[in-house]
Short mmCIF file of C-alpha atoms and ligand atoms in Angstrom, two decimals:
data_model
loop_
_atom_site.label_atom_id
_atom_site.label_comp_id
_atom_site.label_asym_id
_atom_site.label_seq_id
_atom_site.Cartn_x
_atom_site.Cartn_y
_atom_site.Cartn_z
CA UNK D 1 -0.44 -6.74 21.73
CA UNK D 2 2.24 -4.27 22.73
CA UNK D 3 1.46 -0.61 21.13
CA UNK D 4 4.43 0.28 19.11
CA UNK D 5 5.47 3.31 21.04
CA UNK D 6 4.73 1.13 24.55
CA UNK D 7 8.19 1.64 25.82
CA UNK D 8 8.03 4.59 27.80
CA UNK D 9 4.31 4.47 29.66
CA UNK D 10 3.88 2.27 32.71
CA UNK D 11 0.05 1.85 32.31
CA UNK D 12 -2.51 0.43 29.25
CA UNK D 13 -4.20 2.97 27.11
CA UNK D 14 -7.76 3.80 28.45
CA UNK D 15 -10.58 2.21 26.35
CA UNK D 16 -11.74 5.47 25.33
CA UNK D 17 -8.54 6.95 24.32
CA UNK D 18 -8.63 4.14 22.16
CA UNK D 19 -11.78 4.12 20.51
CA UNK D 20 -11.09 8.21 20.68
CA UNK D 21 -8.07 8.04 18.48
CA UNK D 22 -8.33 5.28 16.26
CA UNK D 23 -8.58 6.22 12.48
CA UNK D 24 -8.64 2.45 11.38
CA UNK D 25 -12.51 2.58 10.27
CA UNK D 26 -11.88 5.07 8.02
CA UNK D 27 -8.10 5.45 6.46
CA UNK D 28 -8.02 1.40 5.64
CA UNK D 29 -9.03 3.12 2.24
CA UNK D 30 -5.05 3.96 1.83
CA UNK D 31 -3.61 0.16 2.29
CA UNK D 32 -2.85 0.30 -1.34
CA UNK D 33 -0.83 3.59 -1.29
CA UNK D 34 0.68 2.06 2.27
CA UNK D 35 2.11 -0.73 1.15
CA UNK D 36 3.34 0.65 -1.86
CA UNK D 37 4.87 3.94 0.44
CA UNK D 38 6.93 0.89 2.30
CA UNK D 39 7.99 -1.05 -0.18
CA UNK D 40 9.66 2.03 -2.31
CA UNK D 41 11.38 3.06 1.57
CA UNK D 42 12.20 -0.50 1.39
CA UNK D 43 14.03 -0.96 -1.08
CA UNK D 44 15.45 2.50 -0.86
CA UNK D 45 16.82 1.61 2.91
CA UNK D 46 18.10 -1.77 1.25
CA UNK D 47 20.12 0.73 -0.94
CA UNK D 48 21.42 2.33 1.67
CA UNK D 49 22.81 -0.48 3.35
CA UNK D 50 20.02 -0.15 6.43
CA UNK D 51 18.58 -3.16 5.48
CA UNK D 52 20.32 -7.18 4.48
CA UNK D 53 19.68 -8.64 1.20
CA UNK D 54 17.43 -11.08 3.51
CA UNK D 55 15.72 -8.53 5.91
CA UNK D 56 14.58 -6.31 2.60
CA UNK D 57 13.30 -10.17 0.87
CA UNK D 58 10.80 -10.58 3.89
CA UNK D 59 10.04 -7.40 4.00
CA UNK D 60 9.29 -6.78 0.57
CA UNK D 61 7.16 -10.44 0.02
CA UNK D 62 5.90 -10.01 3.99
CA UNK D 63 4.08 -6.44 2.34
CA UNK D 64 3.37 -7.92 -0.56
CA UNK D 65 1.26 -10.80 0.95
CA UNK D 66 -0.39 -8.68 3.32
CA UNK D 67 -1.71 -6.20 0.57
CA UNK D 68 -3.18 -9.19 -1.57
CA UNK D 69 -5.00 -10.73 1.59
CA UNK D 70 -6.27 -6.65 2.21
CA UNK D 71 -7.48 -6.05 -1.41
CA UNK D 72 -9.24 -10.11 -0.81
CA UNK D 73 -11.18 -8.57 2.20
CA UNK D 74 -9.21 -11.44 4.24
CA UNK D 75 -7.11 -9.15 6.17
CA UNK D 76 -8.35 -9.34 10.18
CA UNK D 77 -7.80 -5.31 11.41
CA UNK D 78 -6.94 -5.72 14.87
CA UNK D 79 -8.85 -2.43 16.58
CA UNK D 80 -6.01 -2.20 18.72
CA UNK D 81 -4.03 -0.87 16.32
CA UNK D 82 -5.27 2.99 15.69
CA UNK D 83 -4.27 3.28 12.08
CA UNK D 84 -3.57 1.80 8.46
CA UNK D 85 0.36 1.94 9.31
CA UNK D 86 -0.09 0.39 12.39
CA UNK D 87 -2.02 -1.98 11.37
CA UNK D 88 0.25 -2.81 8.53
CA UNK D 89 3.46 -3.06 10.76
CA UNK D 90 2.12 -4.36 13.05
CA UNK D 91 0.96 -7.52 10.81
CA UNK D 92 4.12 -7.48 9.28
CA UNK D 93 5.82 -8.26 12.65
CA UNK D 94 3.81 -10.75 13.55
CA UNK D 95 4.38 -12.45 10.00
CA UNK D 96 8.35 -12.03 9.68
CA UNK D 97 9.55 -10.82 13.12
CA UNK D 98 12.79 -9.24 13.06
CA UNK D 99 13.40 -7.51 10.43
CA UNK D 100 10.16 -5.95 9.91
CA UNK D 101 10.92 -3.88 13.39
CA UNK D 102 13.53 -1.94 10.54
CA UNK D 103 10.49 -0.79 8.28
CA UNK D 104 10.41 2.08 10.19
CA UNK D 105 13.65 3.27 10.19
CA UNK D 106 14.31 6.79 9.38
CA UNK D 107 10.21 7.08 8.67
CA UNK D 108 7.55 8.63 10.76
CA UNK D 109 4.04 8.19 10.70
CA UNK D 110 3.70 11.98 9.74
CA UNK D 111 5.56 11.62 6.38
CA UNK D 112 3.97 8.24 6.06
CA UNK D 113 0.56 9.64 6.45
CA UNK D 114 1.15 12.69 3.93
CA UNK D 115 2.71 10.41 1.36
CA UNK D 116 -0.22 7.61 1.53
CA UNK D 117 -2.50 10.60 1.11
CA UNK D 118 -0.44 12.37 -1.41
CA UNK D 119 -0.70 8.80 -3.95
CA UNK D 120 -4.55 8.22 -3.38
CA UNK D 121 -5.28 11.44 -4.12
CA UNK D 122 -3.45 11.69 -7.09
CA UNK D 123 -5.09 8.82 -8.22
CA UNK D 124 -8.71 10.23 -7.66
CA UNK D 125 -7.64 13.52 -9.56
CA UNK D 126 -6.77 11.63 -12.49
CA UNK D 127 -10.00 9.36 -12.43
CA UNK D 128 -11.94 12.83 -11.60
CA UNK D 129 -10.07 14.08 -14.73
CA UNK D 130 -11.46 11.14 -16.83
CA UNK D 131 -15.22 11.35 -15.74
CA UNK D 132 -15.05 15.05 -16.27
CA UNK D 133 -14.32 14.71 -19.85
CA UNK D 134 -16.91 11.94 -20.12
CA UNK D 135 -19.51 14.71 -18.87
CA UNK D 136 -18.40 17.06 -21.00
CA UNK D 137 -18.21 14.36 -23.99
CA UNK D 138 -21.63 13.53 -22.95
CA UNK D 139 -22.68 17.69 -22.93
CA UNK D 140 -21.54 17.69 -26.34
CA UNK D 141 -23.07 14.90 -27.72
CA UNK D 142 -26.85 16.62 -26.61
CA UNK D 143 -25.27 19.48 -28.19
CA UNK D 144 -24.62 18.50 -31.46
CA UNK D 145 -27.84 16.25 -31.65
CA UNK D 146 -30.02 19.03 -31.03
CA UNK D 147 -27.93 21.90 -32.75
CA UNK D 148 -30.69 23.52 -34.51
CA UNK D 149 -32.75 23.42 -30.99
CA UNK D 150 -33.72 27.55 -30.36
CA UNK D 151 -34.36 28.33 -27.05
CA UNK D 152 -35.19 31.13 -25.18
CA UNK D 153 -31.84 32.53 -23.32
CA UNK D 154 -32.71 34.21 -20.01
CA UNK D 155 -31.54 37.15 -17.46
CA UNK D 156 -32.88 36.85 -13.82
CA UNK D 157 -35.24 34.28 -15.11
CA UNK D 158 -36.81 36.23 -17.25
CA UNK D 159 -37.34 35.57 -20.86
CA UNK D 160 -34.64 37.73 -22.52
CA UNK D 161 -33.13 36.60 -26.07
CA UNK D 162 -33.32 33.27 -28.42
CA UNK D 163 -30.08 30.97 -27.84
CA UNK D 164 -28.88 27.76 -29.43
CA UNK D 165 -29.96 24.55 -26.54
CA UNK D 166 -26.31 23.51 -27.67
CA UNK D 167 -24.56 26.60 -26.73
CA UNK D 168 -26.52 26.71 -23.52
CA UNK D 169 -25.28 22.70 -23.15
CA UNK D 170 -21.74 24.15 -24.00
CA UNK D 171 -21.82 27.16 -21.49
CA UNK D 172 -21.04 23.88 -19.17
CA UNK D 173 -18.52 22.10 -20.78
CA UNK D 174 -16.44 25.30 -20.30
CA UNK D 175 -17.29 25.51 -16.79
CA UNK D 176 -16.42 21.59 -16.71
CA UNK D 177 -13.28 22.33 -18.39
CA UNK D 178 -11.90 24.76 -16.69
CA UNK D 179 -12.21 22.42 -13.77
CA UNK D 180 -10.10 20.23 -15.18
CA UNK D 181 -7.43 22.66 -15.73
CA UNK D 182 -7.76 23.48 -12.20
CA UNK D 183 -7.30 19.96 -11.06
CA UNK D 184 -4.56 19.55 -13.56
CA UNK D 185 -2.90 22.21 -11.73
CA UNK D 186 -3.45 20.91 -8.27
CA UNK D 187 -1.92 17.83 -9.17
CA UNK D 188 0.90 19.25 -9.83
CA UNK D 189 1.55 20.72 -6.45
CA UNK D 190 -0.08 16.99 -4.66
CA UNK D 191 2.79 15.06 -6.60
CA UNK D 192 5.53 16.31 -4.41
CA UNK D 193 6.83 13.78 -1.82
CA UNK D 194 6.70 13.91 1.83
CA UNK D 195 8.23 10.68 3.13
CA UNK D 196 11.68 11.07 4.05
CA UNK D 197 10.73 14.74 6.37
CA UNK D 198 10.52 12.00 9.56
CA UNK D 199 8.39 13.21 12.06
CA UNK D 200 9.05 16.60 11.15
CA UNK D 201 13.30 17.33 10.99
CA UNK D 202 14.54 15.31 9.07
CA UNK D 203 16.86 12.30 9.94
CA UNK D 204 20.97 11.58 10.23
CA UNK D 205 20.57 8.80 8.43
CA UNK D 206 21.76 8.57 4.44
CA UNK D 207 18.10 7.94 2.86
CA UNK D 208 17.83 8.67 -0.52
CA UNK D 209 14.87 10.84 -1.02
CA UNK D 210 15.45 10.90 -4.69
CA UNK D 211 14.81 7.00 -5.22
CA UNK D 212 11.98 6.72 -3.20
CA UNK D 213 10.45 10.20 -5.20
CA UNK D 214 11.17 8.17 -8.52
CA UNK D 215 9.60 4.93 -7.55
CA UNK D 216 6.42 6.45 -6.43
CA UNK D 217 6.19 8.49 -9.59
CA UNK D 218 6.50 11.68 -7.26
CA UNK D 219 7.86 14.77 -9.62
CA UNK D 220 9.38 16.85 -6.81
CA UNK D 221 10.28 16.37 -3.33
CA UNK D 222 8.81 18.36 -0.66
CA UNK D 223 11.48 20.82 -0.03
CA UNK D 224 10.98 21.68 3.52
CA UNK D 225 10.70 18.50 6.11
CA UNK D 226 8.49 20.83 8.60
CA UNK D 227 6.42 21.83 5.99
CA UNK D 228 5.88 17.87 4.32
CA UNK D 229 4.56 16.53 7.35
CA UNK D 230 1.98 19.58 7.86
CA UNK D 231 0.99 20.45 5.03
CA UNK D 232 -2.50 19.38 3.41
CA UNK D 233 -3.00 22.39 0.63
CA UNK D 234 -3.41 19.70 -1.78
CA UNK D 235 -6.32 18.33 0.24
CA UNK D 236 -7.65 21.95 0.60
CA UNK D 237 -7.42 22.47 -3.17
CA UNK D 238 -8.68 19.20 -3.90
CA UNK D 239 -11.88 19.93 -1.85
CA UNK D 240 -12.29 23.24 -3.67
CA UNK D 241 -11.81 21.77 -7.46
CA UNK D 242 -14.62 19.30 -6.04
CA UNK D 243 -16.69 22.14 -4.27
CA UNK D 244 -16.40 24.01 -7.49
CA UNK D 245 -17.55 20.78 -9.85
CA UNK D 246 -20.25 20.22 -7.34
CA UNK D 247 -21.41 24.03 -7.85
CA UNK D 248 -21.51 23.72 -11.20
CA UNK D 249 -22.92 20.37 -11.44
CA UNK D 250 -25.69 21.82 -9.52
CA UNK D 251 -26.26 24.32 -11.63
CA UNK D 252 -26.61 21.93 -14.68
CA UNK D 253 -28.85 20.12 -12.34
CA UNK D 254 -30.91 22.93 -11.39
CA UNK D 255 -31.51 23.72 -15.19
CA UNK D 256 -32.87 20.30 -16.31
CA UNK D 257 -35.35 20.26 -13.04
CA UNK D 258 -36.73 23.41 -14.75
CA UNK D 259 -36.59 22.47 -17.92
CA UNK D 260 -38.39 19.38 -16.91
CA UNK D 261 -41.26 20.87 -15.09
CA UNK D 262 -44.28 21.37 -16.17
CA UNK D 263 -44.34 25.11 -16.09
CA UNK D 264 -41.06 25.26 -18.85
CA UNK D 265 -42.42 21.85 -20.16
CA UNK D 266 -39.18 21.82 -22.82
CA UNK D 267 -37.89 18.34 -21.82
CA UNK D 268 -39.19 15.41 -20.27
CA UNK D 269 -37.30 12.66 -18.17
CA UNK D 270 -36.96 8.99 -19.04
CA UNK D 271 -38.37 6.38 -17.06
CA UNK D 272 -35.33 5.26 -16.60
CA UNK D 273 -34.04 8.41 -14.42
CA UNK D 274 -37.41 9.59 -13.10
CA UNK D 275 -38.91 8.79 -9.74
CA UNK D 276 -42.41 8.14 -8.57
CA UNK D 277 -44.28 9.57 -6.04
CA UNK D 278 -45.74 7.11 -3.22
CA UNK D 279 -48.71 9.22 -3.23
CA UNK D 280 -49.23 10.87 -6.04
CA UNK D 281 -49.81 8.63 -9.40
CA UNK D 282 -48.79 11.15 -12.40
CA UNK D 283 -45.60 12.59 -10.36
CA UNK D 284 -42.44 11.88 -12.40
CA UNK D 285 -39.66 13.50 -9.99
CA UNK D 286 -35.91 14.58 -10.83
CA UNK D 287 -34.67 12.59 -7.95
CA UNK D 288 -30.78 12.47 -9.77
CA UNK D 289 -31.17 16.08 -9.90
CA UNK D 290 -32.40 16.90 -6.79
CA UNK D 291 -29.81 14.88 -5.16
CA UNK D 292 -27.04 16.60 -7.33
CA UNK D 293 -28.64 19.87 -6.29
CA UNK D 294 -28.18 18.69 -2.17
CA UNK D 295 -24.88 16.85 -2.52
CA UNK D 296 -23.08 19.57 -2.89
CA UNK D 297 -23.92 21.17 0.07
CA UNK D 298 -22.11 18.20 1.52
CA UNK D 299 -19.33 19.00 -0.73
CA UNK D 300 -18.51 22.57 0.06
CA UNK D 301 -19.03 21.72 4.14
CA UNK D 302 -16.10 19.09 3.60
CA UNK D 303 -14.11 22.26 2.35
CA UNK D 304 -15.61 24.07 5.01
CA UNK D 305 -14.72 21.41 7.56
CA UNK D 306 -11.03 21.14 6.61
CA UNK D 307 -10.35 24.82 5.96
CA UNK D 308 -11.75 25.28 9.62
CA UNK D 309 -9.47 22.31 11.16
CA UNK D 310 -6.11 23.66 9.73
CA UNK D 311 -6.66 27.39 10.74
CA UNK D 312 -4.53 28.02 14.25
CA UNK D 313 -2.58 24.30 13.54
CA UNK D 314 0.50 25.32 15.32
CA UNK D 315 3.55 23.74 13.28
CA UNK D 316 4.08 20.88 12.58
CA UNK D 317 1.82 17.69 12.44
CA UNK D 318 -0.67 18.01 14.86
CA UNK D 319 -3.46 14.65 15.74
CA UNK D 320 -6.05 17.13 14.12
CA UNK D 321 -4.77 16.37 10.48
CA UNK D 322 -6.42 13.11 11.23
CA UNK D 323 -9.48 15.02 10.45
CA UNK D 324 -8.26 15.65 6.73
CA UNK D 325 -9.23 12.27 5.32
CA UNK D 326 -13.34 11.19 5.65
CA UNK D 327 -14.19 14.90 4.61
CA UNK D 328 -11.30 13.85 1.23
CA UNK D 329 -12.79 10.47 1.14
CA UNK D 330 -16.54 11.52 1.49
CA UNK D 331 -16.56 14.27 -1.47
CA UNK D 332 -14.52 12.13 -4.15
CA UNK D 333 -16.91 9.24 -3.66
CA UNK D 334 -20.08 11.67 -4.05
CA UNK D 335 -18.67 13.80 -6.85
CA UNK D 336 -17.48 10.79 -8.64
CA UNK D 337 -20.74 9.11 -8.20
CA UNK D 338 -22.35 12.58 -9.73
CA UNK D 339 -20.11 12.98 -12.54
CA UNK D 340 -20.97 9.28 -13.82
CA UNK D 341 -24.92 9.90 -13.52
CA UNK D 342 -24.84 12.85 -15.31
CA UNK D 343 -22.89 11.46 -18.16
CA UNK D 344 -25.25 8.73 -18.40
CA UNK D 345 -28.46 10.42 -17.71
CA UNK D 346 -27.98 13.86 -20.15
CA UNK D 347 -28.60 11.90 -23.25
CA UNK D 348 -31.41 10.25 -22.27
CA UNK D 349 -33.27 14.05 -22.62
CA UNK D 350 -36.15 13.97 -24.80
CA UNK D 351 -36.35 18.10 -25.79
CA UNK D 352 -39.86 18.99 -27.15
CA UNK D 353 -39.27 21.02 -30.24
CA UNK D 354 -42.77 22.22 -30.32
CA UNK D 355 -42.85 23.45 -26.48
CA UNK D 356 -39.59 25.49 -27.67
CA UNK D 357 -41.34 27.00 -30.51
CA UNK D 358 -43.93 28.10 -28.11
CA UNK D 359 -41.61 29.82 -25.64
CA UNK D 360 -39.98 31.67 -28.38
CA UNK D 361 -43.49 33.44 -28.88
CA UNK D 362 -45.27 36.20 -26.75
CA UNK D 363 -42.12 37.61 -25.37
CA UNK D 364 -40.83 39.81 -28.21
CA UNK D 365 -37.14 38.17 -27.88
CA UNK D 366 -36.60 39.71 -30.93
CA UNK D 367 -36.67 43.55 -29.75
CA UNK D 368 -32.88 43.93 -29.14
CA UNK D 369 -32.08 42.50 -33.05
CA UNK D 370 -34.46 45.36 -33.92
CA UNK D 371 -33.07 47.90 -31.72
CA UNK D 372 -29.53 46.55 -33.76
CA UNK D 373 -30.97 46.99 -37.20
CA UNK D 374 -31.26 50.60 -36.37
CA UNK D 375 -27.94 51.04 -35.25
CA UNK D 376 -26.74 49.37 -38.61
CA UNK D 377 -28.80 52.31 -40.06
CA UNK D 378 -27.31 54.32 -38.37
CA UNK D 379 -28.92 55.48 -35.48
CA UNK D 380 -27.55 55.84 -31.92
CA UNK D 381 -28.17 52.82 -30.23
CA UNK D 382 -30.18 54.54 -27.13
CA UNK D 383 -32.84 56.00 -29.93
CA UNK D 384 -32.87 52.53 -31.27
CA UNK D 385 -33.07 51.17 -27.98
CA UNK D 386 -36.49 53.79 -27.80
CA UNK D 387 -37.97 53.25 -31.32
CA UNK D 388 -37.66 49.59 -30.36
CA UNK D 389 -39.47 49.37 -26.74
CA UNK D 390 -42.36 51.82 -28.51
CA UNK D 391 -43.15 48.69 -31.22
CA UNK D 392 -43.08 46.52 -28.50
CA UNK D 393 -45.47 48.63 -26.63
CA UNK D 394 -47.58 48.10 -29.70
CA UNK D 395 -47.42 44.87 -30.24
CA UNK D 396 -48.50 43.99 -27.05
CA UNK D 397 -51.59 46.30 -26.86
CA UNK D 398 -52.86 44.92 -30.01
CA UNK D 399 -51.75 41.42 -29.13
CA UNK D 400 -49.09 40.55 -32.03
CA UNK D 401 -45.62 39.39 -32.89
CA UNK D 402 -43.36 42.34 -33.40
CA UNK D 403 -42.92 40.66 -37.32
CA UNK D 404 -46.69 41.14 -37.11
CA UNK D 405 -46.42 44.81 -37.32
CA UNK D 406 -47.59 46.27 -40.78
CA UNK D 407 -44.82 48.00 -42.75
CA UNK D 408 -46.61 51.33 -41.83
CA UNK D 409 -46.85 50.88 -38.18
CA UNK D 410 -42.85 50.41 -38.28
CA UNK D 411 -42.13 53.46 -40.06
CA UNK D 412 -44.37 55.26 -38.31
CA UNK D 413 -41.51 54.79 -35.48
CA UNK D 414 -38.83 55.50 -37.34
CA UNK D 415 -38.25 56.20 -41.31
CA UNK D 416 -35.04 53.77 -41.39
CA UNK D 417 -36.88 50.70 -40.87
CA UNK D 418 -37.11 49.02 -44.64
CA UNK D 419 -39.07 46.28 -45.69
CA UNK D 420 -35.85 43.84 -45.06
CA UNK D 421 -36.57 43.99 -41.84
CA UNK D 422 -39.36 41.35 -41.71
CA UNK D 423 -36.17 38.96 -42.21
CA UNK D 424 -34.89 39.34 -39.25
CA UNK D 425 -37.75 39.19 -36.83
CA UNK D 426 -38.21 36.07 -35.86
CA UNK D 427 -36.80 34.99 -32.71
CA UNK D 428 -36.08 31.26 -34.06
CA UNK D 429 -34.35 33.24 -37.16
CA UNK D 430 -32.57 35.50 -34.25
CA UNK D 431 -28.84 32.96 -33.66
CA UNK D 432 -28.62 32.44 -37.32
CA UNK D 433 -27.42 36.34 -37.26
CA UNK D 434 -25.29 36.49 -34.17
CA UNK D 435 -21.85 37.79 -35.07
CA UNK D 436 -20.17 38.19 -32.37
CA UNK D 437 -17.24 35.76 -31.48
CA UNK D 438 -18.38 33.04 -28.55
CA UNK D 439 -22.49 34.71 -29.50
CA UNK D 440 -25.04 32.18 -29.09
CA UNK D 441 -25.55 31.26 -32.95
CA UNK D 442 -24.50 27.90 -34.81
CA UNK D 443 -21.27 29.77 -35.45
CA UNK D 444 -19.96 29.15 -32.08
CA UNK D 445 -21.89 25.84 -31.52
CA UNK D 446 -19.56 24.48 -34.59
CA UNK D 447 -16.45 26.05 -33.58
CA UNK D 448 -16.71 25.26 -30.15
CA UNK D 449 -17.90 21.65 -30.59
CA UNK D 450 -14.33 21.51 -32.90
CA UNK D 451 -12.36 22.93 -30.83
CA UNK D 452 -13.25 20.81 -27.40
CA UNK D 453 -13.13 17.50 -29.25
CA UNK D 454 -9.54 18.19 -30.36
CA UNK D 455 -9.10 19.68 -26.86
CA UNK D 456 -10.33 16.39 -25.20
CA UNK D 457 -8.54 13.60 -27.38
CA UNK D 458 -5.35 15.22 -26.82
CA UNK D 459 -5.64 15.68 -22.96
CA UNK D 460 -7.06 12.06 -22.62
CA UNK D 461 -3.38 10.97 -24.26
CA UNK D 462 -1.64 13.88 -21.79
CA UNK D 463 -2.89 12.80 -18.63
CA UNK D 464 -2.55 8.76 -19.41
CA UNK D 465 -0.08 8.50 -16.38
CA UNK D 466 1.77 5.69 -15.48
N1 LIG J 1 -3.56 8.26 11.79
C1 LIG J 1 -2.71 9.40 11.77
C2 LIG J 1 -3.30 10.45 10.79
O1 LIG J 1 -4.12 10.08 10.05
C3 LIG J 1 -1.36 9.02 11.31
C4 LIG J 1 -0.26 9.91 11.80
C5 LIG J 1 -0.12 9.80 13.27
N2 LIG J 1 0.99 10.50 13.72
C6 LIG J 1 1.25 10.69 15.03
N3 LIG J 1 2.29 11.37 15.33
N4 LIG J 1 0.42 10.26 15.95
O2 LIG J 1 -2.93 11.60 10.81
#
């Protein structure tokens, strides 16, 4: 068949060029938003007058066949037609002749292209939005089932003062939300409509930008026509909300695999989400995690990849931009796929109370509440800081708790320690007297746990978008 821009080249495409150029494999993932892209310039160009009463009724049913026989998997893709617009025109011609050879009037495939992009990935965000309050659902669900769990918190890896598993747990679900307020935001700047820029200036002919913007659901029109068909910020941002998910999914990731190994020993993995070795009959592996851990390497290089392929783009739309969608495509599918595992697998935990009692022993976690009972006595808190670190000292030469300590021995180091003090030392006692807004005591585990399921209902009803 003829190529659609045939008309001024004496001689056939090479083979290579071809096979070079053709997008087809990979952006048949945006038939949806295509046809729905031609229909709105449809009927907007039957508005106009550019199109009959009878060329806009095959049109419009021509489209709306083709899309049901795409979404049926009965659609043949001709591979001499490079792209999903092609592809679709093309089909569309040979189904109703004439009048489809006026879809493209006024329209490029640049502005086509940016809008079909523009719809799926507004879709994705808002999907993205709904399995990242799942997670963080899920997050909080551990959290309030184990909200007496004491842990030790840690510096550098390094035993350093009790926390509450839950607030732990919820340190993520403000990392996770805080991505969603981040995607929130980019989707406000993706919902801004290209089509209507042409190819990059514009066109003489009256369309009515407006309509099509409020038949797609667009809030805004692109403002500049140069900058609609060559600009792919939203993809950028996109890629860095998911770089930034993947990060911290990793980092929830990387947690559990400790938690889970033998040396921490605090949880253990259910059969359902462990992983045997082919060698090795007792191993019980974090696969999920692992892989969560390595996807998002794959994540951040589709950034990477994209951020790289737009530097130096002379204005406008350049072939290049091609490049923008398998990197888009590639890390929504895996951080999608991530999000849902994690939400299903974090409550399948089992935490070992006893193994947490352990860990809260042997490492004097309780030295910096002692250090604060001095300063409530009133001493500066460097002294207390000293008096503290010497009972420590002791403790561990003689091979004790710091609540092990005889009355004597404490005063010894400093007159304002009273008998009270036994009260306090006990690192699984230690959140219960956290005072400090956002500490990591039941306090904050209550109010936060509040808070984020008010938080969470009403965004579920604010982003249920038409
Ligand atoms: N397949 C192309 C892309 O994904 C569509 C736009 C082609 N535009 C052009 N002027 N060749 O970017």
């Amino acid at each position: 068949m003829a190529k659609m821009w045939n008309g001024r080249f004496k001689t056939a495409t090479h083979p290579l060029m071809e096979a070079f150029g053709a997008s087809i494999s990979f952006d048949r993932e945006l038939a949806p938003q295509d046809v729905a892209g031609s229909l709105a310039h449809a009927n907007m160009l039957r508005a106009a007058g550019l199109l009959t009463k009878k060329e806009h009724d095959a049109v419009k049913r021509g489209l709306e066949a083709i899309a049901k026989d795409i979404a049926a998997g009965v659609f043949a893709f001709d591979p001499a037609n490079e792209d999903i617009h092609m592809s679709i025109e093309a089909e569309l011609t040979k189904r109703i002749g004439e009048p489809a050879k006026k879809l493209h009037t006024g329209r490029s495939r640049n502005d086509q292209v940016a809008t079909d992009l523009r719809l799926w990935t507004r879709e994705k965000q808002d999907a993205l939005l709904e399995r990242l309050r799942r997670l963080m659902l899920s997050l909080m669900d551990v959290a309030r089932r184990e909200r007496e769990l004491v842990i030790p918190g840690y510096t550098h890896l390094q035993r350093a003062q009790p926390v509450l598993l839950a607030h732990h747990l919820l340190a993520y679900v403000e990392m996770f939300g805080r991505d969603r307020e981040r995607l929130e935001d980019c989707r406000r700047r993706t919902n801004r409509l290209p089509l209507g820029a042409g190819a990059l200036a514009g066109s003489t002919l009256p369309l009515d930008r407006d309509r099509v913007r409020r038949e797609l659901g667009f809030d805004a029109l692109a403002a500049n026509s140069m900058d609609a068909v060559s600009d792919r910020d939203f993809v950028l941002e996109t890629l860095f909300c998911l770089s930034l998910v993947a990060v911290h999914a990793s980092r929830l990731a990387e947690d559990v695999i400790l938690w889970t190994s033998s040396e921490f020993g605090l949880a253990r993995l259910d059969d359902a989400w462990s992983t045997g070795s082919s060698i090795m009959p007792q191993k019980r592996n974090p696969d999920l995690l692992e892989l969560t851990r390595g996807k998002t390497g794959r994540v951040v290089g589709s950034l990477v990849s994209l951020l790289v392929t737009v530097k130096g783009l002379p204005m406008t739309y350049n072939r290049d931009l091609q490049e923008d969608k398998e990197p888009l495509f590639d890390a929504v599918r895996t951080v999608d796929f991530v999000l849902e595992c994690l939400a299903e697998f974090l409550p399948t935990l089992a935490f070992d109370r006893e193994r947490a009692a352990a860990m809260l022993r042997g490492g004097f976690l309780d030295a910096t509440v002692l250090a604060e009972y001095l300063v409530e006595r009133g001493l500066p808190f460097r002294s207390a800081h000293e008096v503290s670190g010497s009972l420590v000292r002791l403790a561990e030469d003689t091979g004790r708790e710091l609540r092990e300590l005889t009355h004597e021995e404490m005063r010894a180091a400093s007159p304002l320690i009273g008998i009270d003090v036994y009260k306090r030392l006990d690192p699984a006692k230690t959140p219960g007297s956290y005072a400090t807004e956002g500490a990591a005591g039941p306090r904050s585990v209550s109010r936060a746990l509040t808070a984020w399921k008010k938080r969470l209902r009403e965004r579920a009803k604010g982003t249920a978008r038409t």
